Short mmCIF file of C-alpha atoms in Angstrom, two decimals:
data_model
loop_
_atom_site.label_atom_id
_atom_site.label_comp_id
_atom_site.label_asym_id
_atom_site.label_seq_id
_atom_site.Cartn_x
_atom_site.Cartn_y
_atom_site.Cartn_z
CA GLN U 34 4.46 62.31 -75.60
CA VAL U 35 5.83 65.84 -75.77
CA GLN U 36 8.40 66.87 -78.33
CA LEU U 37 10.21 70.19 -78.50
CA GLU U 38 11.85 71.59 -81.61
CA GLU U 39 14.03 74.69 -81.43
CA SER U 40 14.81 77.01 -84.32
CA GLY U 41 16.29 80.45 -84.91
CA GLY U 42 19.85 80.01 -83.73
CA GLY U 43 22.95 80.98 -85.65
CA LEU U 44 25.86 83.35 -85.83
CA VAL U 45 25.47 86.97 -84.80
CA GLN U 46 27.82 89.84 -84.04
CA PRO U 47 28.07 91.35 -80.57
CA GLY U 48 25.22 93.76 -80.03
CA GLY U 49 23.00 91.91 -82.45
CA SER U 50 19.71 90.11 -81.89
CA LEU U 51 18.25 86.67 -82.41
CA ARG U 52 14.87 85.16 -81.70
CA LEU U 53 14.70 81.52 -80.75
CA SER U 54 11.49 79.59 -81.22
CA CYS U 55 10.41 76.32 -79.69
CA ALA U 56 7.49 74.46 -81.22
CA VAL U 57 5.81 72.00 -78.89
CA SER U 58 3.87 68.94 -79.87
CA GLY U 59 1.27 67.53 -77.51
CA SER U 60 -1.90 68.92 -75.99
CA ILE U 61 -0.42 69.81 -72.61
CA PHE U 62 1.28 73.00 -73.78
CA VAL U 63 -1.21 75.45 -72.30
CA PHE U 64 -0.86 73.81 -68.89
CA ILE U 65 2.85 73.57 -68.66
CA ASN U 66 5.67 75.87 -67.62
CA MET U 67 8.32 76.42 -70.25
CA GLY U 68 11.94 77.47 -70.10
CA TRP U 69 15.16 78.12 -71.93
CA TYR U 70 18.47 76.77 -70.68
CA ARG U 71 21.90 77.14 -72.17
CA GLN U 72 25.24 75.43 -71.91
CA ALA U 73 28.47 77.05 -72.95
CA PRO U 74 31.65 75.03 -73.60
CA GLY U 75 33.23 73.99 -70.33
CA LYS U 76 30.38 75.38 -68.25
CA GLU U 77 27.39 73.92 -66.49
CA ARG U 78 23.95 74.13 -67.99
CA GLU U 79 22.06 77.14 -66.65
CA LEU U 80 18.50 78.42 -66.68
CA VAL U 81 18.18 81.55 -68.81
CA ALA U 82 14.47 82.31 -68.68
CA ARG U 83 11.20 80.68 -67.75
CA ILE U 84 7.52 81.34 -68.27
CA THR U 85 4.61 79.80 -66.43
CA SER U 86 1.39 78.56 -67.95
CA SER U 87 -0.22 81.87 -66.87
CA GLY U 88 2.53 83.98 -68.43
CA SER U 89 4.63 84.94 -65.43
CA THR U 90 8.29 85.22 -66.34
CA GLY U 91 11.66 84.96 -64.65
CA TYR U 92 15.21 85.55 -65.86
CA ALA U 93 18.78 84.83 -64.93
CA ASP U 94 20.67 87.95 -63.92
CA SER U 95 22.73 87.68 -67.10
CA ALA U 96 19.55 87.83 -69.21
CA LYS U 97 17.62 90.57 -67.42
CA GLY U 98 17.03 93.62 -69.58
CA ARG U 99 18.26 91.90 -72.74
CA PHE U 100 16.20 88.72 -73.18
CA THR U 101 12.44 88.31 -73.29
CA ILE U 102 10.61 85.03 -73.06
CA SER U 103 7.07 84.75 -74.37
CA ARG U 104 4.60 82.12 -75.42
CA ASP U 105 1.80 81.75 -77.93
CA ASN U 106 -0.58 79.11 -76.66
CA ALA U 107 -2.54 79.00 -79.92
CA LYS U 108 0.64 78.15 -81.83
CA LYS U 109 2.06 76.03 -78.99
CA THR U 110 5.30 77.91 -79.31
CA VAL U 111 7.61 79.62 -76.85
CA TYR U 112 10.06 82.31 -77.89
CA LEU U 113 13.25 83.80 -76.57
CA GLN U 114 14.03 87.24 -77.95
CA MET U 115 17.68 88.01 -77.34
CA ASN U 116 18.94 91.55 -77.81
CA ASN U 117 22.33 93.17 -77.29
CA LEU U 118 24.01 89.80 -77.49
CA LYS U 119 27.42 89.40 -75.92
CA LEU U 120 30.29 87.01 -76.52
CA ASP U 121 29.37 85.24 -73.28
CA ASP U 122 25.95 84.37 -74.68
CA THR U 123 27.57 81.85 -76.99
CA ALA U 124 26.12 78.49 -76.05
CA VAL U 125 23.79 75.71 -77.01
CA TYR U 126 20.28 76.77 -76.04
CA TYR U 127 17.68 74.24 -74.96
CA CYS U 128 13.94 74.58 -74.75
CA THR U 129 12.34 72.79 -71.82
CA ALA U 130 8.87 71.87 -70.65
CA GLY U 131 7.88 71.34 -67.05
CA THR U 132 9.24 72.49 -63.71
CA PRO U 133 11.65 70.92 -63.14
CA PRO U 134 12.06 70.14 -66.82
CA SER U 135 10.54 66.87 -67.88
CA TYR U 136 11.20 67.39 -71.57
CA TRP U 137 14.15 68.88 -73.45
CA GLY U 138 14.66 69.95 -77.01
CA GLN U 139 17.68 68.80 -78.94
CA GLY U 140 19.41 72.16 -78.49
CA ILE U 141 20.37 74.88 -80.92
CA GLN U 142 23.66 76.69 -81.31
CA VAL U 143 23.93 80.42 -80.75
CA THR U 144 27.31 81.91 -81.56
CA VAL U 145 28.15 85.52 -80.84
CA SER U 146 31.32 86.52 -82.60
CA SER U 147 32.84 89.43 -84.44
#
C-alpha cells in the first residue's frame, strides 16, 4: 500500500514562494513516476509537474519557469518549489504516484492573495 502525505501549503502574497513536500510510504518510491496536480474552484483538475523515476521532468505551460519539481529517493519525498506565485495559482494541490496516477494524496491548500 502506498500513502502520500503533502505538506508546505498555506497563504502567500503574489510574487512569493512556497515549497510543497510529499512524503511517500512504501518501498516502490524509487521505481515510480511522481506528479503534482492542482484543482482550483470551479475548474478541472490539471497536471502541474511530473518527474520520472530517473529524474526527467515535465511542466504545464503555466508552471514553466516558475515551478520546479524534484525528488529525494533516500527520503522518499517529492518536492514542488513554487516561485513568483500568482493569484491563478490558488488551488488545492495533490501529490500523485504512478502514470497515470494510481495513488493520490489528500490535497493541500495553496492560497495566493494580497
